[in-house]
């Protein structure tokens, strides 16, 4: 008991015994029929030991029921999302089954509820932890919540199935599907259009002009965070203002900065626009062309790099989604 | 071998475990199945074992189906039918062996195990002793271990750990099954049909007697019944357990009167006068499949059997209505001094005087000459004494292996071979009596029994089977005469082995070793007696569980005084509270053992004045402790402890390494002070 007070130990497991359900398996029903046959034989032939065998087998089945439910009960569960994926591919969630008891758990099937996909089989050692990946199709851009998961197991004797459902509290971001045969990148626009003039912050960057907003990168000073953008967009993702000295701006354009304009693609359907932009983001990243993104009210200043790409794709993924879905 | 077993792939090891279970299930059946079937089953299981070890393919259905058909045909040929209990068991045994060659998935394993359970029960048709129960328990454990092993996922621990888990399950299941065994109401079977063929085909006394019938029984050590006396046990030579009375003789075989359809008419009234002190005892009779219960000569009262009334024939045979297919128990009181049917009319005497015409002429002539005619005729009592005297004087031998006799068996025995067993003596004595005009009959049953020292009881075995005779004397009624006693007095005073001449054969040597000849005291005999008492207790508590008995036991609970009941409840409550506390304590202890050790370490250091700050990890703590004041050894121990702890907690060590590390940490903990 003493070490329960140590703070860094995780809280008590929450897969309580009352959440675990038990029912006989097919083999369990056959076993019930066997018990009936044994009992009838014992009655008909008046076999004292026949009764003993019948009751012993029945008691073993009862013990099996208890042990099957104990195999699941008391398990702690946690889920972590996998990397963001593109729509049309498969999203991965990692489920962690954590065993804080001294008895190992065996042969636990982890399957997605209401799905016929082959379940994963997990064994968890005493005081151990097992991670199991579940893969879900991600058809749409936006947030993909983890599916409900069904844990079940017929260990130890296979006569009973214990199961419980679990809704992991996690989600994966799904980027728009990049257009397959996207046209080549729009060639560098002459100049990087000025972002709408924002009042110059009274800082040492006074000589510089606000060039736009990009995803926060480690090392960005705190006072450059684009708080309004952050507040408008969502609370989790941080943007920082990017400044450019007025003199450098044309240089950047000369280096071949491109600005990907959502508004410029008005001929396409809304989703197709996002698809094309996603494809372009990937193309530009591959080509090493600094690129920016203008998406409705959001402007991401041109840059390069994985985090920039992710910020752009993220903006595309969450574009125009209902507020609660985007925030959820 | 052990190495080889340890390296066996998991699926192979699982199959071998199941095959072992099947072999254990089938082994007791080998005593009762036809030898070819046992051999075939063993061969099939062995075949599967070889396939498994070599990693070959299982035979195709095209091979198995003809084998199965062949097996069915062979069972049919052996038993003459495929219906009924014994052929059914034979078929199931064959099926189990064949199924072992057709196991592919988990589903097949279930079928295999369930079939094994049924065959396990079928064992009890033949034996329900303590050893059968122990064997059943062992077999079930192996079976469940096989089933359990098949249920593991990708990871399967060692056999010892699997058995450990099974042990925890059994620790729950065994008390539960004991409770169910005692408390679940029994049904008075059979559920359908009238006479289950259960317990049939056992050895035992039959309704007829031909030379050699009882001698074959004498070789069997199977217990027939146990009698527990509440009064003193009568002397050994008074212990005549009456069974069947044989009155009809066809020249070779004695049969019960009326057994061939002729109902004994007009003598249904039993005229009996009893004298002297009765002896009271309780008989626990093993299932015999026959309709006969035994009592000492002559029974005064016999307790009614539940659901199976009995009738007493005029010859004082006790016959139940239904065959006895389970162990039964009844109380009897008997009296050794009696006067049975002292007044028989000549018509009533006639059936007991009949001899087949023309058979055994020499004996008949000899008997008539001995008795004499007219005024010189011997009185019946003198005639009996004369015949017994002849048995005693002439060189008669008592033997279990008498020579074969021909058509006139009694003649050949009396004047030729002069060697025989009790049925020879009793049978020929009755023939001689009838030839002299004295009503006489053969009685078969058991004589004697082995005393169990401490609990005033006797165990009677098949080897105690005996035949004697009764003659009718006017005014005295039926009187027991045991001609065997004239030849081998030890047979009735002690028992069979004492009466037989010592012969150096393996059988007698074994019997001497096992203490069967009741006179030999010694450790073996004492053990044997203990064992018999255990068997007796076993049969009374485990096997003899009729609904009536169960109800009586539960009623007995009702009559327990309130104070005793309260004490029992208090003890039960205390025990369950202790069990609950144990469970709670174990659950409370279920933390990570490394955290537990670390917590103890931190406490220890806090006592020394270096308590761990909440934010401190093991490394930071180690650095601070290293700067603290302690002996050289303690410093080394502390540093080592924290290094190992950090490695175990944050690294990924194998379970074996963790176990070793835990031991090491515990040792270090004492050095850190």
CSV table of C-alpha atoms in Angstrom, one decimal, chain B residues 157-419:
chain,number,residue,atom,x,y,z
B,157,UNK,CA,4.6,-20.1,-20.5
B,158,UNK,CA,6.4,-23.2,-19.3
B,159,UNK,CA,4.4,-26.2,-18.2
B,160,UNK,CA,5.0,-25.5,-14.5
B,161,UNK,CA,3.4,-22.1,-14.8
B,162,UNK,CA,0.5,-23.5,-16.8
B,163,UNK,CA,0.0,-26.1,-14.1
B,164,UNK,CA,0.2,-23.3,-11.5
B,165,UNK,CA,-2.6,-21.5,-13.1
B,166,UNK,CA,-4.6,-24.7,-13.3
B,167,UNK,CA,-3.9,-25.3,-9.7
B,168,UNK,CA,-5.4,-22.0,-8.8
B,169,UNK,CA,-8.5,-22.9,-10.8
B,170,UNK,CA,-8.7,-26.3,-9.1
B,171,UNK,CA,-8.3,-24.6,-5.7
B,172,UNK,CA,-11.6,-23.0,-6.5
B,173,UNK,CA,-13.2,-25.9,-8.3
B,174,UNK,CA,-12.5,-28.7,-5.8
B,175,UNK,CA,-14.3,-27.2,-2.8
B,176,UNK,CA,-17.1,-26.0,-5.1
B,177,UNK,CA,-17.6,-29.5,-6.5
B,178,UNK,CA,-17.5,-31.0,-3.0
B,179,UNK,CA,-20.2,-28.6,-2.0
B,180,UNK,CA,-22.3,-29.5,-5.1
B,181,UNK,CA,-21.7,-33.2,-4.5
B,182,UNK,CA,-23.1,-32.9,-1.0
B,183,UNK,CA,-25.8,-30.4,-1.5
B,184,UNK,CA,-27.3,-30.8,-5.0
B,185,UNK,CA,-30.3,-33.0,-4.7
B,186,UNK,CA,-30.0,-36.4,-6.2
B,187,UNK,CA,-32.5,-37.9,-8.5
B,188,UNK,CA,-33.6,-41.4,-7.9
B,189,UNK,CA,-32.7,-43.0,-11.2
B,190,UNK,CA,-32.9,-44.5,-13.6
B,191,UNK,CA,-34.5,-41.7,-15.6
B,192,UNK,CA,-35.9,-44.2,-18.2
B,193,UNK,CA,-35.9,-47.9,-18.8
B,194,UNK,CA,-36.2,-50.3,-16.0
B,195,UNK,CA,-33.1,-52.2,-15.3
B,196,UNK,CA,-29.9,-50.5,-16.4
B,197,UNK,CA,-27.4,-53.1,-17.4
B,198,UNK,CA,-25.0,-51.3,-15.2
B,199,UNK,CA,-22.9,-53.3,-12.9
B,200,UNK,CA,-23.8,-56.4,-14.8
B,201,UNK,CA,-21.4,-59.2,-15.7
B,202,UNK,CA,-19.6,-59.0,-12.4
B,203,UNK,CA,-18.4,-62.1,-10.9
B,204,UNK,CA,-20.5,-63.3,-8.1
B,205,UNK,CA,-22.7,-66.1,-7.0
B,206,UNK,CA,-25.2,-67.2,-9.7
B,207,UNK,CA,-28.4,-69.1,-9.5
B,208,UNK,CA,-26.8,-72.3,-10.4
B,209,UNK,CA,-23.8,-74.3,-9.3
B,210,UNK,CA,-21.7,-76.7,-11.2
B,211,UNK,CA,-18.4,-78.1,-10.2
B,212,UNK,CA,-15.8,-75.4,-10.5
B,213,UNK,CA,-18.2,-72.4,-10.3
B,214,UNK,CA,-17.2,-71.4,-6.9
B,215,UNK,CA,-13.6,-72.4,-7.3
B,216,UNK,CA,-13.3,-69.7,-9.9
B,217,UNK,CA,-14.7,-67.2,-7.6
B,218,UNK,CA,-12.2,-68.2,-4.9
B,219,UNK,CA,-9.5,-66.6,-7.0
B,220,UNK,CA,-11.1,-63.2,-7.0
B,221,UNK,CA,-10.2,-60.8,-4.2
B,222,UNK,CA,-13.1,-58.4,-5.0
B,223,UNK,CA,-14.9,-57.3,-1.9
B,224,UNK,CA,-18.6,-58.3,-1.9
B,225,UNK,CA,-19.8,-56.5,1.2
B,226,UNK,CA,-18.7,-55.2,4.5
B,227,UNK,CA,-20.7,-55.8,7.7
B,228,UNK,CA,-20.2,-53.6,10.6
B,229,UNK,CA,-21.4,-55.1,13.8
B,230,UNK,CA,-23.0,-53.2,16.7
B,231,UNK,CA,-22.9,-56.4,18.8
B,232,UNK,CA,-20.1,-58.7,19.1
B,233,UNK,CA,-19.0,-60.5,15.9
B,234,UNK,CA,-20.1,-64.2,16.1
B,235,UNK,CA,-17.3,-66.7,15.9
B,236,UNK,CA,-15.8,-67.3,12.5
B,237,UNK,CA,-17.4,-70.8,12.0
B,238,UNK,CA,-20.9,-69.3,12.6
B,239,UNK,CA,-20.5,-66.7,9.8
B,240,UNK,CA,-22.6,-68.3,7.1
B,241,UNK,CA,-23.9,-65.5,4.8
B,242,UNK,CA,-26.8,-67.1,3.2
B,243,UNK,CA,-27.2,-66.5,-0.6
B,244,UNK,CA,-29.0,-68.9,-2.9
B,245,UNK,CA,-30.7,-72.2,-2.0
B,246,UNK,CA,-30.4,-74.8,-4.7
B,247,UNK,CA,-32.8,-77.6,-4.8
B,248,UNK,CA,-33.0,-78.9,-8.4
B,249,UNK,CA,-30.3,-81.3,-9.6
B,250,UNK,CA,-30.0,-82.6,-13.1
B,251,UNK,CA,-27.0,-84.8,-12.5
B,252,UNK,CA,-24.4,-82.1,-13.1
B,253,UNK,CA,-25.8,-78.7,-12.2
B,254,UNK,CA,-27.6,-77.5,-9.2
B,255,UNK,CA,-30.3,-74.8,-9.8
B,256,UNK,CA,-32.7,-72.8,-7.7
B,257,UNK,CA,-36.0,-74.4,-7.3
B,258,UNK,CA,-38.4,-73.0,-9.7
B,259,UNK,CA,-35.7,-71.3,-11.7
B,260,UNK,CA,-36.8,-73.3,-14.8
B,261,UNK,CA,-40.3,-72.0,-14.7
B,262,UNK,CA,-41.8,-74.3,-12.1
B,263,UNK,CA,-43.0,-72.0,-9.4
B,264,UNK,CA,-42.5,-73.4,-6.0
B,265,UNK,CA,-46.1,-74.0,-5.0
B,266,UNK,CA,-47.8,-74.0,-1.6
B,267,UNK,CA,-44.8,-73.4,0.6
B,268,UNK,CA,-44.8,-69.7,0.6
B,269,UNK,CA,-45.4,-69.6,4.4
B,270,UNK,CA,-42.3,-69.4,6.4
B,271,UNK,CA,-42.5,-71.3,9.7
B,272,UNK,CA,-39.7,-70.1,11.8
B,273,UNK,CA,-38.9,-70.0,15.5
B,274,UNK,CA,-35.9,-68.0,16.7
B,275,UNK,CA,-34.0,-68.3,20.0
B,276,UNK,CA,-31.0,-66.7,21.6
B,277,UNK,CA,-29.4,-63.3,21.4
B,278,UNK,CA,-29.7,-61.6,18.0
B,279,UNK,CA,-26.6,-59.9,16.5
B,280,UNK,CA,-27.1,-56.5,14.9
B,281,UNK,CA,-25.0,-55.3,12.0
B,282,UNK,CA,-25.1,-53.0,9.0
B,283,UNK,CA,-24.2,-54.4,5.6
B,284,UNK,CA,-22.7,-52.3,2.8
B,285,UNK,CA,-23.1,-54.3,-0.3
B,286,UNK,CA,-21.2,-53.5,-3.5
B,287,UNK,CA,-23.2,-53.3,-6.7
B,288,UNK,CA,-23.5,-56.8,-8.0
B,289,UNK,CA,-26.0,-56.4,-10.8
B,290,UNK,CA,-27.9,-59.3,-9.2
B,291,UNK,CA,-31.1,-59.4,-7.2
B,292,UNK,CA,-29.7,-60.7,-4.0
B,293,UNK,CA,-28.8,-59.3,-0.6
B,294,UNK,CA,-26.9,-61.2,2.0
B,295,UNK,CA,-27.5,-61.7,5.7
B,296,UNK,CA,-26.2,-64.1,8.3
B,297,UNK,CA,-28.1,-67.2,9.0
B,298,UNK,CA,-30.9,-66.6,9.7
B,299,UNK,CA,-32.1,-63.0,9.2
B,300,UNK,CA,-34.7,-61.8,11.7
B,301,UNK,CA,-35.3,-58.5,10.2
B,302,UNK,CA,-33.7,-56.6,7.2
B,303,UNK,CA,-34.1,-53.0,6.7
B,304,UNK,CA,-36.0,-52.0,3.6
B,305,UNK,CA,-33.9,-50.8,0.7
B,306,UNK,CA,-34.9,-47.4,-0.7
B,307,UNK,CA,-36.9,-47.8,-3.9
B,308,UNK,CA,-36.1,-51.5,-4.2
B,309,UNK,CA,-38.2,-53.8,-2.0
B,310,UNK,CA,-37.2,-57.3,-1.4
B,311,UNK,CA,-39.0,-60.6,-0.9
B,312,UNK,CA,-38.0,-63.5,1.3
B,313,UNK,CA,-38.5,-66.9,-0.2
B,314,UNK,CA,-39.5,-69.8,2.0
B,315,UNK,CA,-35.9,-71.0,1.8
B,316,UNK,CA,-34.9,-67.7,3.4
B,317,UNK,CA,-33.3,-66.3,0.4
B,318,UNK,CA,-33.6,-62.5,0.2
B,319,UNK,CA,-34.3,-61.3,-3.3
B,320,UNK,CA,-34.8,-57.7,-4.3
B,321,UNK,CA,-37.2,-56.7,-7.1
B,322,UNK,CA,-34.6,-54.8,-9.1
B,323,UNK,CA,-31.0,-55.7,-9.6
B,324,UNK,CA,-28.6,-53.9,-7.3
B,325,UNK,CA,-26.7,-51.5,-9.4
B,326,UNK,CA,-25.2,-49.3,-6.8
B,327,UNK,CA,-23.7,-49.7,-3.4
B,328,UNK,CA,-26.5,-50.3,-1.0
B,329,UNK,CA,-26.6,-50.4,2.7
B,330,UNK,CA,-29.0,-52.0,5.1
B,331,UNK,CA,-29.3,-53.0,8.7
B,332,UNK,CA,-30.0,-56.6,9.7
B,333,UNK,CA,-30.4,-58.5,12.8
B,334,UNK,CA,-29.8,-62.2,12.7
B,335,UNK,CA,-30.0,-65.1,15.1
B,336,UNK,CA,-27.8,-68.1,14.9
B,337,UNK,CA,-30.2,-70.4,16.8
B,338,UNK,CA,-33.4,-71.1,15.0
B,339,UNK,CA,-35.9,-73.7,14.1
B,340,UNK,CA,-36.9,-73.4,10.4
B,341,UNK,CA,-40.0,-75.2,9.1
B,342,UNK,CA,-40.0,-77.8,11.6
B,343,UNK,CA,-43.2,-79.3,10.2
B,344,UNK,CA,-43.1,-80.2,6.6
B,345,UNK,CA,-45.8,-82.4,5.1
B,346,UNK,CA,-44.5,-85.3,3.0
B,347,UNK,CA,-45.7,-83.4,-0.1
B,348,UNK,CA,-43.6,-80.5,0.9
B,349,UNK,CA,-40.6,-82.7,1.5
B,350,UNK,CA,-40.8,-84.4,-1.8
B,351,UNK,CA,-39.1,-81.7,-3.9
B,352,UNK,CA,-36.1,-81.8,-1.6
B,353,UNK,CA,-35.8,-85.5,-2.2
B,354,UNK,CA,-35.8,-85.6,-6.0
B,355,UNK,CA,-32.8,-87.1,-7.8
B,356,UNK,CA,-32.5,-87.5,-11.5
B,357,UNK,CA,-33.2,-91.1,-12.5
B,358,UNK,CA,-30.2,-93.1,-13.5
B,359,UNK,CA,-27.5,-90.6,-12.6
B,360,UNK,CA,-24.7,-91.4,-10.2
B,361,UNK,CA,-25.9,-95.0,-9.5
B,362,UNK,CA,-22.9,-96.0,-7.5
B,363,UNK,CA,-23.3,-93.1,-5.0
B,364,UNK,CA,-27.1,-93.8,-4.7
B,365,UNK,CA,-26.4,-97.5,-4.0
B,366,UNK,CA,-23.7,-96.7,-1.5
B,367,UNK,CA,-25.9,-94.3,0.4
B,368,UNK,CA,-28.8,-96.7,0.5
B,369,UNK,CA,-26.5,-99.5,1.8
B,370,UNK,CA,-25.1,-97.1,4.4
B,371,UNK,CA,-28.5,-96.2,5.7
B,372,UNK,CA,-29.8,-99.7,5.8
B,373,UNK,CA,-33.4,-100.9,5.7
B,374,UNK,CA,-36.3,-101.4,8.0
B,375,UNK,CA,-35.5,-101.7,11.7
B,376,UNK,CA,-31.7,-101.4,11.2
B,377,UNK,CA,-32.1,-98.2,9.3
B,378,UNK,CA,-30.0,-95.5,10.8
B,379,UNK,CA,-31.7,-92.5,12.3
B,380,UNK,CA,-31.2,-89.4,10.1
B,381,UNK,CA,-28.8,-87.8,12.5
B,382,UNK,CA,-26.7,-91.0,12.6
B,383,UNK,CA,-26.8,-91.2,8.8
B,384,UNK,CA,-25.4,-87.7,8.6
B,385,UNK,CA,-22.7,-88.5,11.1
B,386,UNK,CA,-21.8,-91.6,9.1
B,387,UNK,CA,-21.4,-89.7,5.8
B,388,UNK,CA,-19.4,-87.0,7.5
B,389,UNK,CA,-17.2,-89.6,9.1
B,390,UNK,CA,-16.6,-91.1,5.7
B,391,UNK,CA,-15.6,-87.7,4.3
B,392,UNK,CA,-13.2,-87.3,7.3
B,393,UNK,CA,-11.7,-90.7,7.1
B,394,UNK,CA,-11.3,-91.4,3.4
B,395,UNK,CA,-8.4,-89.6,1.7
B,396,UNK,CA,-10.4,-86.6,0.5
B,397,UNK,CA,-8.4,-83.6,-0.6
B,398,UNK,CA,-9.5,-80.0,-0.5
B,399,UNK,CA,-8.2,-78.2,-3.7
B,400,UNK,CA,-9.0,-75.3,-5.9
B,401,UNK,CA,-7.9,-77.3,-9.0
B,402,UNK,CA,-10.0,-80.4,-8.9
B,403,UNK,CA,-9.8,-82.9,-11.8
B,404,UNK,CA,-12.4,-82.7,-14.4
B,405,UNK,CA,-15.4,-84.9,-13.8
B,406,UNK,CA,-17.5,-86.8,-16.4
B,407,UNK,CA,-21.2,-87.6,-16.7
B,408,UNK,CA,-21.6,-89.2,-13.2
B,409,UNK,CA,-19.8,-86.5,-11.4
B,410,UNK,CA,-20.7,-87.4,-7.9
B,411,UNK,CA,-19.7,-91.0,-8.5
B,412,UNK,CA,-16.4,-90.0,-9.9
B,413,UNK,CA,-15.7,-87.6,-7.1
B,414,UNK,CA,-16.7,-89.9,-4.2
B,415,UNK,CA,-15.0,-93.0,-5.5
B,416,UNK,CA,-12.4,-91.7,-7.9
B,417,UNK,CA,-10.7,-88.4,-7.7
B,418,UNK,CA,-11.7,-87.6,-4.1
B,419,UNK,CA,-10.4,-84.1,-4.6
